[in-house]
CSV table of C-alpha atoms in Angstrom, one decimal:
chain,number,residue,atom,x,y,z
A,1,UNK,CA,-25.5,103.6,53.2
A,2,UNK,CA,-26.4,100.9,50.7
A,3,UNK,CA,-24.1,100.1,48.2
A,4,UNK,CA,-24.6,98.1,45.0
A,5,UNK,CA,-21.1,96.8,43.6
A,6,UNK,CA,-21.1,95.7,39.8
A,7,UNK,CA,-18.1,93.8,39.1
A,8,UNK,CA,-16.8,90.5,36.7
A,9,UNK,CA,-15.8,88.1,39.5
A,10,UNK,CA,-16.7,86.8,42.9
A,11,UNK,CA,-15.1,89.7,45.0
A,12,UNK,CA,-14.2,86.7,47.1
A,13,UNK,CA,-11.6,85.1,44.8
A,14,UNK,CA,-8.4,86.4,44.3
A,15,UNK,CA,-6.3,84.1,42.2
A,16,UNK,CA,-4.6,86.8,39.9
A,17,UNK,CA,-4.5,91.0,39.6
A,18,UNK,CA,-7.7,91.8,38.5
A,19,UNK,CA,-9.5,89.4,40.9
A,20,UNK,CA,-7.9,90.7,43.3
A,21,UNK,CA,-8.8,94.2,43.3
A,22,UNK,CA,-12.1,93.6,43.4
A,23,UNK,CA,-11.9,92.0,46.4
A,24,UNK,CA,-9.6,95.0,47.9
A,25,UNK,CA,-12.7,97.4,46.9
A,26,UNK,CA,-15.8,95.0,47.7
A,27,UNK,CA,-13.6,94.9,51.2
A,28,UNK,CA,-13.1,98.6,51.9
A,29,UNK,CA,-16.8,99.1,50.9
A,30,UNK,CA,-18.1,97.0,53.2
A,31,UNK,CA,-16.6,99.5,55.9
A,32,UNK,CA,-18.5,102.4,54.6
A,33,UNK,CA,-21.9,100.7,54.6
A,34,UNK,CA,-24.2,97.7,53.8
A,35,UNK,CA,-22.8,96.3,50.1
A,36,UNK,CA,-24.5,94.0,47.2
A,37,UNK,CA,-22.4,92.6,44.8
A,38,UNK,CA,-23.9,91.4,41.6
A,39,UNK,CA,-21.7,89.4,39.5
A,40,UNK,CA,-23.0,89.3,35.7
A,41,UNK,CA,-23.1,85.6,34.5
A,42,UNK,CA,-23.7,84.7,30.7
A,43,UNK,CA,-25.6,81.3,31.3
A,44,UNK,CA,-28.8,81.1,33.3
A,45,UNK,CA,-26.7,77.8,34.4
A,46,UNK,CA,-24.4,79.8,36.6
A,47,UNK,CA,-26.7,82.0,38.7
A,48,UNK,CA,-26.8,81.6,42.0
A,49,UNK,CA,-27.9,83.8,45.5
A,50,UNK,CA,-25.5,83.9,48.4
A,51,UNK,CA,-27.9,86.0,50.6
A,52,UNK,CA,-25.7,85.8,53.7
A,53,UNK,CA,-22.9,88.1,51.9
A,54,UNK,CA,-25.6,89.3,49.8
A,55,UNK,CA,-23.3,88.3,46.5
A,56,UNK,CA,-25.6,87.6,43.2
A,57,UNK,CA,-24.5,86.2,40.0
A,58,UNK,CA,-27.2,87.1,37.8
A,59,UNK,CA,-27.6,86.1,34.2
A,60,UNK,CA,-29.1,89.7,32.8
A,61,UNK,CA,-27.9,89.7,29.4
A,62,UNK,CA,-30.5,89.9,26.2
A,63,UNK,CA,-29.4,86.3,24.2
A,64,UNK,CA,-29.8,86.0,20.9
A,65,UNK,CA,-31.4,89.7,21.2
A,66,UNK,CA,-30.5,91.9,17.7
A,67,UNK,CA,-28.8,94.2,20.4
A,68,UNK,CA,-27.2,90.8,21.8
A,69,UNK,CA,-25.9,90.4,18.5
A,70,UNK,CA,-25.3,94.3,17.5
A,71,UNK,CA,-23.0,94.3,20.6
A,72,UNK,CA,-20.8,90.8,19.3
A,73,UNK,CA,-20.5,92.4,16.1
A,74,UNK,CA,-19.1,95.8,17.0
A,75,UNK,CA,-16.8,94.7,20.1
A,76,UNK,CA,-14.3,93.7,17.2
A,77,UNK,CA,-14.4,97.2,16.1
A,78,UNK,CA,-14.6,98.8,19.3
A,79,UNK,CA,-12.1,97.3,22.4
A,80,UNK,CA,-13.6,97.2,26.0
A,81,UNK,CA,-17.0,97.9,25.0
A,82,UNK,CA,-20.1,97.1,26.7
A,83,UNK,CA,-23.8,98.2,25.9
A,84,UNK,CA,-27.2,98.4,27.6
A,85,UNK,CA,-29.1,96.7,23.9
A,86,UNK,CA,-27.7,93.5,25.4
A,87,UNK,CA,-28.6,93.2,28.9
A,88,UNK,CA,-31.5,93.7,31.2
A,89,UNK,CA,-30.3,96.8,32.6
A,90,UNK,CA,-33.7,97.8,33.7
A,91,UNK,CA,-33.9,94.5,35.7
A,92,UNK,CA,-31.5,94.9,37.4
A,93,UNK,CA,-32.3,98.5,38.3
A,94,UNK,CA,-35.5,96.9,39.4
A,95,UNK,CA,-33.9,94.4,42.0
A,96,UNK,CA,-31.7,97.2,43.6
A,97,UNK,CA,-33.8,100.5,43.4
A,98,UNK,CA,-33.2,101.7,47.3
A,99,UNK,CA,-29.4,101.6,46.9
A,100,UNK,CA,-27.6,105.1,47.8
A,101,UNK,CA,-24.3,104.5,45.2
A,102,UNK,CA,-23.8,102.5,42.6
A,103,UNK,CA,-19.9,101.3,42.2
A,104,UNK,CA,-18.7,99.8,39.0
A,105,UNK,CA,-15.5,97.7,38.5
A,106,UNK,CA,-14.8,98.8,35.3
A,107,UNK,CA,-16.4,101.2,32.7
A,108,UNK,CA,-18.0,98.6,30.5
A,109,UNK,CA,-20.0,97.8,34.0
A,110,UNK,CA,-21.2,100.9,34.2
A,111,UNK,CA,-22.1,101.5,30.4
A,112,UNK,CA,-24.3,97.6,30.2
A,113,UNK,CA,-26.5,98.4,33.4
A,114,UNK,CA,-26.4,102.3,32.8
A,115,UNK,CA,-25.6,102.7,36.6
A,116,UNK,CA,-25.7,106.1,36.6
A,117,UNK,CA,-29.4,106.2,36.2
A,118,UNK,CA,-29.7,104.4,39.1
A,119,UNK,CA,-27.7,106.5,41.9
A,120,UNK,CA,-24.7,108.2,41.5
A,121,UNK,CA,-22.3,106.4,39.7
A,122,UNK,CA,-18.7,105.7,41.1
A,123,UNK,CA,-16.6,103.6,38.3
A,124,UNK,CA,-12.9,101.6,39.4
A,125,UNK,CA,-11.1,102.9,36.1
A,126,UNK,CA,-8.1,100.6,37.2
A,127,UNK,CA,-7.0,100.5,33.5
A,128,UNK,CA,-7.5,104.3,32.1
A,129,UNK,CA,-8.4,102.3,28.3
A,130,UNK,CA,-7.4,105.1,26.2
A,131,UNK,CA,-3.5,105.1,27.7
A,132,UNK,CA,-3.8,101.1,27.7
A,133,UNK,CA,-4.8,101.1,24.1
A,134,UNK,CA,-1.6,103.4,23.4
A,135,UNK,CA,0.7,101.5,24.8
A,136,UNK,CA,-0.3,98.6,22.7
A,137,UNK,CA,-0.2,100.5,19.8
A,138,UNK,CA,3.9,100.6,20.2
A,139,UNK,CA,3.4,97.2,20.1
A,140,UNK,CA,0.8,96.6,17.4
A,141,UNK,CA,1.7,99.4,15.1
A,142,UNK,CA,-0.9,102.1,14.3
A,143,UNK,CA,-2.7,101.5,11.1
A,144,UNK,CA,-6.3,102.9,10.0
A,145,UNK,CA,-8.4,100.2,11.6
A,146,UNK,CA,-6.0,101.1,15.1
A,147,UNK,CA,-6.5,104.5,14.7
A,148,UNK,CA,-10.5,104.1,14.4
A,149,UNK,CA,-10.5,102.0,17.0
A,150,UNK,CA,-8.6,104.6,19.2
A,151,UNK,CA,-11.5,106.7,18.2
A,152,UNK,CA,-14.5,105.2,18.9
A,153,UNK,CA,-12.4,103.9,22.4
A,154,UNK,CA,-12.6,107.6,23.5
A,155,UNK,CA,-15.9,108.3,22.8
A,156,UNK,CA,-16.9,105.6,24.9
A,157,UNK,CA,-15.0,106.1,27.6
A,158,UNK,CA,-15.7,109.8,27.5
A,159,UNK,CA,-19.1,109.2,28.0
A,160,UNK,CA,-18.8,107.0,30.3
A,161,UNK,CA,-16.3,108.7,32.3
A,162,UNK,CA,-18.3,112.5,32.3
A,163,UNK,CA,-21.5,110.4,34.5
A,164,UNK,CA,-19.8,109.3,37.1
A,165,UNK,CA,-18.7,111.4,40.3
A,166,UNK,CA,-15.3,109.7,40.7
A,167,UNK,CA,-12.8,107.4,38.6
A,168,UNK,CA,-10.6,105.5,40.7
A,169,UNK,CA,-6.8,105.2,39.7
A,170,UNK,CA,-4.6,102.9,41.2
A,171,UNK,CA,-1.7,104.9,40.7
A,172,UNK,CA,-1.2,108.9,41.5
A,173,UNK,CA,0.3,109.3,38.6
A,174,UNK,CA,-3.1,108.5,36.7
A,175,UNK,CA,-4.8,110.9,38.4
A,176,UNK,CA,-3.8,113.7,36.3
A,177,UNK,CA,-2.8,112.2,32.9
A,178,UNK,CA,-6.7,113.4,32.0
A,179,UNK,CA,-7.5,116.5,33.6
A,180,UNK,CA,-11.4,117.0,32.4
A,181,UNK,CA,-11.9,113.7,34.1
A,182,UNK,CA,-12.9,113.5,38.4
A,183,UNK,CA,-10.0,111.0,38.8
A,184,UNK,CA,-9.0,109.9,42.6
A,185,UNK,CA,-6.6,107.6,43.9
A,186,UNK,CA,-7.0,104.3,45.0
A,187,UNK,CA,-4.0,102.3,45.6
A,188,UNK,CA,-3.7,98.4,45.2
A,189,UNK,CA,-2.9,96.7,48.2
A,190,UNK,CA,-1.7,92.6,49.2
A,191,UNK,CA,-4.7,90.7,49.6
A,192,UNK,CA,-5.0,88.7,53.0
A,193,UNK,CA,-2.3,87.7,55.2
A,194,UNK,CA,1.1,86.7,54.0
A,195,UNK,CA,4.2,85.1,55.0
A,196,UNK,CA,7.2,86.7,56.1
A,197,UNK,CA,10.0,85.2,54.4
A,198,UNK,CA,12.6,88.3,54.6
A,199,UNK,CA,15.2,86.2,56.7
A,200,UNK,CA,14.3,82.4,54.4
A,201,UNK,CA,17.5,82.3,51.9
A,202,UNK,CA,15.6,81.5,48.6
A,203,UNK,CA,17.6,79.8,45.6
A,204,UNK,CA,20.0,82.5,44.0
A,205,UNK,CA,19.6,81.7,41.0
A,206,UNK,CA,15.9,81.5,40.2
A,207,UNK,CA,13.7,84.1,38.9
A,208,UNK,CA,10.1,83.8,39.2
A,209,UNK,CA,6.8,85.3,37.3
A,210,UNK,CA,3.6,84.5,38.4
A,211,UNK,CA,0.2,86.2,36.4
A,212,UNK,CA,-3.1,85.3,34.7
A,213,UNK,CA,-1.1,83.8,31.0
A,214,UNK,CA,-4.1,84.2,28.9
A,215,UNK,CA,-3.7,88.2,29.4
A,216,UNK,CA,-1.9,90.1,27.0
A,217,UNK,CA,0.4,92.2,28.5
A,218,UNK,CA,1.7,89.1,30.6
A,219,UNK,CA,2.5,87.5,27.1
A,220,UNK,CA,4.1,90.1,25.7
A,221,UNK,CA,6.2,90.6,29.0
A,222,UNK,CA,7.7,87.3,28.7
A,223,UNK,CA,8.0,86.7,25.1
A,224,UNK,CA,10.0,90.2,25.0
A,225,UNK,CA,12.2,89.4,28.2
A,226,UNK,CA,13.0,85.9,26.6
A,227,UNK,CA,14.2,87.5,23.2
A,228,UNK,CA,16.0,90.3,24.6
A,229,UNK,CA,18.0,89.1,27.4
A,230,UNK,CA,17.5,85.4,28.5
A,231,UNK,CA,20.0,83.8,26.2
A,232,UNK,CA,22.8,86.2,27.2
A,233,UNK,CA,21.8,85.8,31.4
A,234,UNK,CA,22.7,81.9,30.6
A,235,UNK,CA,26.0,82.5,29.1
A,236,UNK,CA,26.4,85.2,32.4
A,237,UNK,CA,24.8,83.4,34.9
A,238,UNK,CA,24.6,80.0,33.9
A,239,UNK,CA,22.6,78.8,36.8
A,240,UNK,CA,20.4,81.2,36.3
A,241,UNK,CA,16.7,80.1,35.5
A,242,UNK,CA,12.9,81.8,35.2
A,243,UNK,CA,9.4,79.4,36.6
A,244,UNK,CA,6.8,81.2,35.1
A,245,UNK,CA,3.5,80.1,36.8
A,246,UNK,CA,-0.2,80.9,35.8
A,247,UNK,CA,-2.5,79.4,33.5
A,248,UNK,CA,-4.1,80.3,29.8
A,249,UNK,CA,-0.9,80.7,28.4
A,250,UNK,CA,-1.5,80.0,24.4
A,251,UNK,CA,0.1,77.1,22.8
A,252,UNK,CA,1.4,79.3,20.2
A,253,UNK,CA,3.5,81.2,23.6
A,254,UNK,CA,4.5,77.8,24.8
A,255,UNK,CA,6.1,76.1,21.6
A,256,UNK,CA,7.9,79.8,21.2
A,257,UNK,CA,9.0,79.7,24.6
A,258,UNK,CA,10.4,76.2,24.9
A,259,UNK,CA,13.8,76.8,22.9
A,260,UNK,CA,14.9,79.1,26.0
A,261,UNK,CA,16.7,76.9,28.5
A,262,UNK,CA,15.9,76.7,32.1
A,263,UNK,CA,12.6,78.3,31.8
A,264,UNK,CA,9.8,76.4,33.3
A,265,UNK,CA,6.3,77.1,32.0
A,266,UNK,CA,4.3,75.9,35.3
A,267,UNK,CA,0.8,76.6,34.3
A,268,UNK,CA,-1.7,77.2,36.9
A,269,UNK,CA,-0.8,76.5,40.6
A,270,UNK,CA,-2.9,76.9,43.8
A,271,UNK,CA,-0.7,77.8,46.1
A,272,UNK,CA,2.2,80.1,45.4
A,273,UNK,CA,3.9,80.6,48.4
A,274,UNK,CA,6.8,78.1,47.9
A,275,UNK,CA,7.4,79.8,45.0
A,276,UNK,CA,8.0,83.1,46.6
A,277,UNK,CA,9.9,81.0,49.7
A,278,UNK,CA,12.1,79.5,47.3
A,279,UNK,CA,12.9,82.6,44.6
A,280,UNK,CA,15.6,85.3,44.3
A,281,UNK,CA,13.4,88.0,43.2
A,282,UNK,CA,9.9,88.1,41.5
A,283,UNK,CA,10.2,89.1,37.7
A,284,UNK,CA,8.1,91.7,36.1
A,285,UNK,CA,9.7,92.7,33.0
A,286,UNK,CA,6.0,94.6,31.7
A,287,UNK,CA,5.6,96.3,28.4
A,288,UNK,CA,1.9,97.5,28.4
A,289,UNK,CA,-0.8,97.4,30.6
A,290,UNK,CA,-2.2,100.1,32.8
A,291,UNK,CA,-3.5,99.7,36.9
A,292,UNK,CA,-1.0,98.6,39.2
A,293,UNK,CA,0.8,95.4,39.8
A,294,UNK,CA,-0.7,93.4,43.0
A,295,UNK,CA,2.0,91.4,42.9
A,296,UNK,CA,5.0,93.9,43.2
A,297,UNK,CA,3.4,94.5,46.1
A,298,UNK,CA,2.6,90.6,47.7
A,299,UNK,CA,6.4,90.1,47.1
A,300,UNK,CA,7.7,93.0,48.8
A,301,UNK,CA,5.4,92.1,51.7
A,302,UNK,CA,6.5,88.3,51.6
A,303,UNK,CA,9.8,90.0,51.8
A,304,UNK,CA,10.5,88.9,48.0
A,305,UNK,CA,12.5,91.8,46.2
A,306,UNK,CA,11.5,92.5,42.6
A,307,UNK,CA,13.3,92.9,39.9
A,308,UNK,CA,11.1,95.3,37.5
A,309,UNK,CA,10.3,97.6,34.1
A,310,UNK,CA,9.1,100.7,34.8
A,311,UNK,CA,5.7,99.5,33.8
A,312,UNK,CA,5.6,97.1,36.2
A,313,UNK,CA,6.5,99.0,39.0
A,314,UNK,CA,3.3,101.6,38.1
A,315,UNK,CA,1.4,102.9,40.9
A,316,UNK,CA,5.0,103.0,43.2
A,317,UNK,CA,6.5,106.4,42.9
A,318,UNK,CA,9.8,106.9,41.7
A,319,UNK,CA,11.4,107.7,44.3
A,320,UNK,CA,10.4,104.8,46.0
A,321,UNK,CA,12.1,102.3,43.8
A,322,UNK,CA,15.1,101.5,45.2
A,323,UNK,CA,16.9,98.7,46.0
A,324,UNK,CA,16.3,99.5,50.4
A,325,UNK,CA,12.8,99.1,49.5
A,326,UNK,CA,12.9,95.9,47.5
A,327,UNK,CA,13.0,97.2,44.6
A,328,UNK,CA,15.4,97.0,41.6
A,329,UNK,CA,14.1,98.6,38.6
A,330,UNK,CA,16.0,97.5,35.0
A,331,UNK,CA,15.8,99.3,31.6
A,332,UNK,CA,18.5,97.5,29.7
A,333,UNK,CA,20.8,94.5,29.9
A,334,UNK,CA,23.2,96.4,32.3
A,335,UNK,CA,21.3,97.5,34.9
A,336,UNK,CA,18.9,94.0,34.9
A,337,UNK,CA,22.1,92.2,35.5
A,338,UNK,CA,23.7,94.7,38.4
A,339,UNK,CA,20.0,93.7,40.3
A,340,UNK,CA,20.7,90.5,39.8
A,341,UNK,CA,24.4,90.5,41.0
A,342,UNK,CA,23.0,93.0,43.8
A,343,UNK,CA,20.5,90.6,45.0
A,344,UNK,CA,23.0,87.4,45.5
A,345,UNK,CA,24.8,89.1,47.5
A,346,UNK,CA,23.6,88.0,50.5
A,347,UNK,CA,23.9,91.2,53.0
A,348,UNK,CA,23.0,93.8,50.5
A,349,UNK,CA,19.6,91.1,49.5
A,350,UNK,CA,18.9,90.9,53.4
A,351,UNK,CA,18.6,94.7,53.6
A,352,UNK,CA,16.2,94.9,50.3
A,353,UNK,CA,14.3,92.2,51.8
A,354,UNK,CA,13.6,93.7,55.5
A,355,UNK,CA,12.8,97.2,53.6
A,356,UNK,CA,10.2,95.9,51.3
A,357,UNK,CA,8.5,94.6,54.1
A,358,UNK,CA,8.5,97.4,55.7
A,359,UNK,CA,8.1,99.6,52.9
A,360,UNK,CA,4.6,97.9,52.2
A,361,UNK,CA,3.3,98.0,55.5
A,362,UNK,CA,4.0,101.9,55.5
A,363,UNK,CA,2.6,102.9,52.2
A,364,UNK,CA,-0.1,100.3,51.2
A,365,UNK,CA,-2.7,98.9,53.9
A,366,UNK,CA,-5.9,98.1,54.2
A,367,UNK,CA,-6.5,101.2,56.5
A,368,UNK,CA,-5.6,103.5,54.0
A,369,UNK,CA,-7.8,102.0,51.5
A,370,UNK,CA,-11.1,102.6,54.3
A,371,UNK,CA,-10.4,105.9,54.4
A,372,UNK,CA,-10.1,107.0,50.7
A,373,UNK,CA,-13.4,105.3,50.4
A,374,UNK,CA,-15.2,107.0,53.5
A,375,UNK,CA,-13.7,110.2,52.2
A,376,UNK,CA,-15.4,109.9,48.6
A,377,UNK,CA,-18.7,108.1,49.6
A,378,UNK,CA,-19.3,109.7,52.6
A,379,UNK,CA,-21.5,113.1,50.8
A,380,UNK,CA,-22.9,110.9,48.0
A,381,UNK,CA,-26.4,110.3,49.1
């Protein structure tokens, strides 16, 4: 089977979420049949041919076009949107005419290069837009220009949604939220191989958050946990501080966050792993966002517990978050503070931490992402 895979990144990186489940997809694909990746590039500049892995970063879009220019002007009014006026769709279609399935990472992939026209159409929905655009709305309010927004956002992803076979969720909750819709689930998995560091004794008292800072709902998860709890933790748990690593965070984040003792704003950091080794528990105190969080899931198979919203514990069901697997979910000041007590306690921490290990391994491997994908490929030719 050939496969062409439409997605943002090089499927080989995976420095934060979204890069990294590309490369859990572009992986399991390769395991159903011969794959070519092409990765979208605005600058002729940045194209280049890796024929060996047969990964192409082509520069297809229509500059300076009126549909070029159309498309700038109405992605303000419109969120997520992509459209073929601005690209070379039929290029591209050109280039890759023998391939059996076409598999988009994201919606707005599918919608530029109108996939579907070119072999049956399987789209990563990873965030369901619609139900991301809500929850920011509790954030944002929900004014006229929200509310035609919200609008045209359906359309779109309506109409993007009604070509293509299957919609992949990372969580099985997703898959029913929209009924009319062919949604199946994909899980997120850890990318690569990872350290076990279940029996290392991290620092007690150090939180740590790690994620892409120029994204909103990593902004909005920090700015709310700092207001709403940090300055009572420090009169609790004086030791107590938070290291926040990943880059893009805006300057107007960084001046706000500097008042807030003990928290370290780290900035982007190759390697991550002594952060893990030296932590308590990973912090993920999310608001919004849809998908799944990768890294719930890289420190619970470090053997990392995580101290967690419910929104950042998406795509783990509920009666899988418990403290034997890792896992200490928080809603309010009393119970974020009985995970942290619970977690420096060093016998009841040693159990969380050999469970979440475990816990991963069980539920979310790279054989289980293989055989979703052979299941829902395998009768698409």
């Amino acid at each position: 089977m050939k496969i062409l895979y439409v997605c943002p990144t090089d499927p080989r990186e995976t420095s934060y979420g979204g890069q990294q489940r590309t490369h859990v997809i572009w992986k399991g694909l390769q395991s159903v049949g011969e794959v070519w990746t092409v990765v979208p590039v605005p600058h002729k500049a940045m194209e280049s041919r890796d024929e060996q892995n047969r990964i192409y970063k082509l520069c297809l879009e229509r500059r300076y076009s009126i549909g070029w220019f159309a498309q700038r002007l109405l992605k303000r009014l419109i969120p997520y949107w992509d459209c073929p006026w601005a690209y070379r769709w039929r290029e591209l279609h050109h280039q890759f005419s023998d391939v059996d399935v076409a598999v988009s990472r994201y919606i707005k992939m599918a919608a530029a290069f109108k996939l579907w026209k070119l072999a049956p159409l399987y789209v990563d929905g990873d965030d369901i837009h619609t139900l991301e655009f809500d929850l920011q709305t509790e954030e944002a309010g929900n004014g006229i220009r929200r509310r035609i927004q919200r609008f045209l956002l359906g359309r779109f992803q309506d109409r993007i949604y009604r070509k293509a076979r299957v919609i992949w969720v990372p969580a099985k909750e997703q898959v029913g939220l929209l009924p009319q819709y062919p949604f199946a689930y994909l899980p997120n998995i850890p990318c690569g191989t990872l350290p076990d560091y279940s029996k290392v004794l991290g620092d007690k008292n150090t939180l740590f958050f790690v994620g892409l800072m120029a994204s909103e709902p990593n902004q909005v998860a920090i700015d709310w946990f700092l207001k709403s709890f940090w300055n009572q933790l420090k009169v609790d748990f004086p030791k107590l501080r938070l290291q926040v690593v990943g880059g893009g965070l805006p300057e107007s984040y960084r001046k706000a966050w500097a008042g807030f003792a003990d928290v370290e704003i780290l900035g982007f950091q190759r390697d991550i792993l002594p952060f893990y080794r030296n932590a308590l528990a990973l912090l993920t105190p999310m608001r919004i966002g849809m998908g799944s969080c990768i890294k719930v899931l890289e420190a619970l198979q470090i053997g990392r517990p995580v101290i967690s919203t419910a929104q950042g514990l998406r795509g783990i069901q509920g009666q899988s978050r418990i403290s034997q697997n890792g896992i200490c979910e928080f809603s309010d000041y009393a119970s974020l503070t009985a995970a942290i007590k619970l977690l420096q306690d060093p016998s009841r921490r040693l159990v969380a931490e050999e469970g979440a290990r475990r816990f991963v391994g069980t539920y979310f491997s790279d054989g289980i992402i293989k055989d979703i994908l052979w299941k829902d490929l395998e009768h698409a030719k």
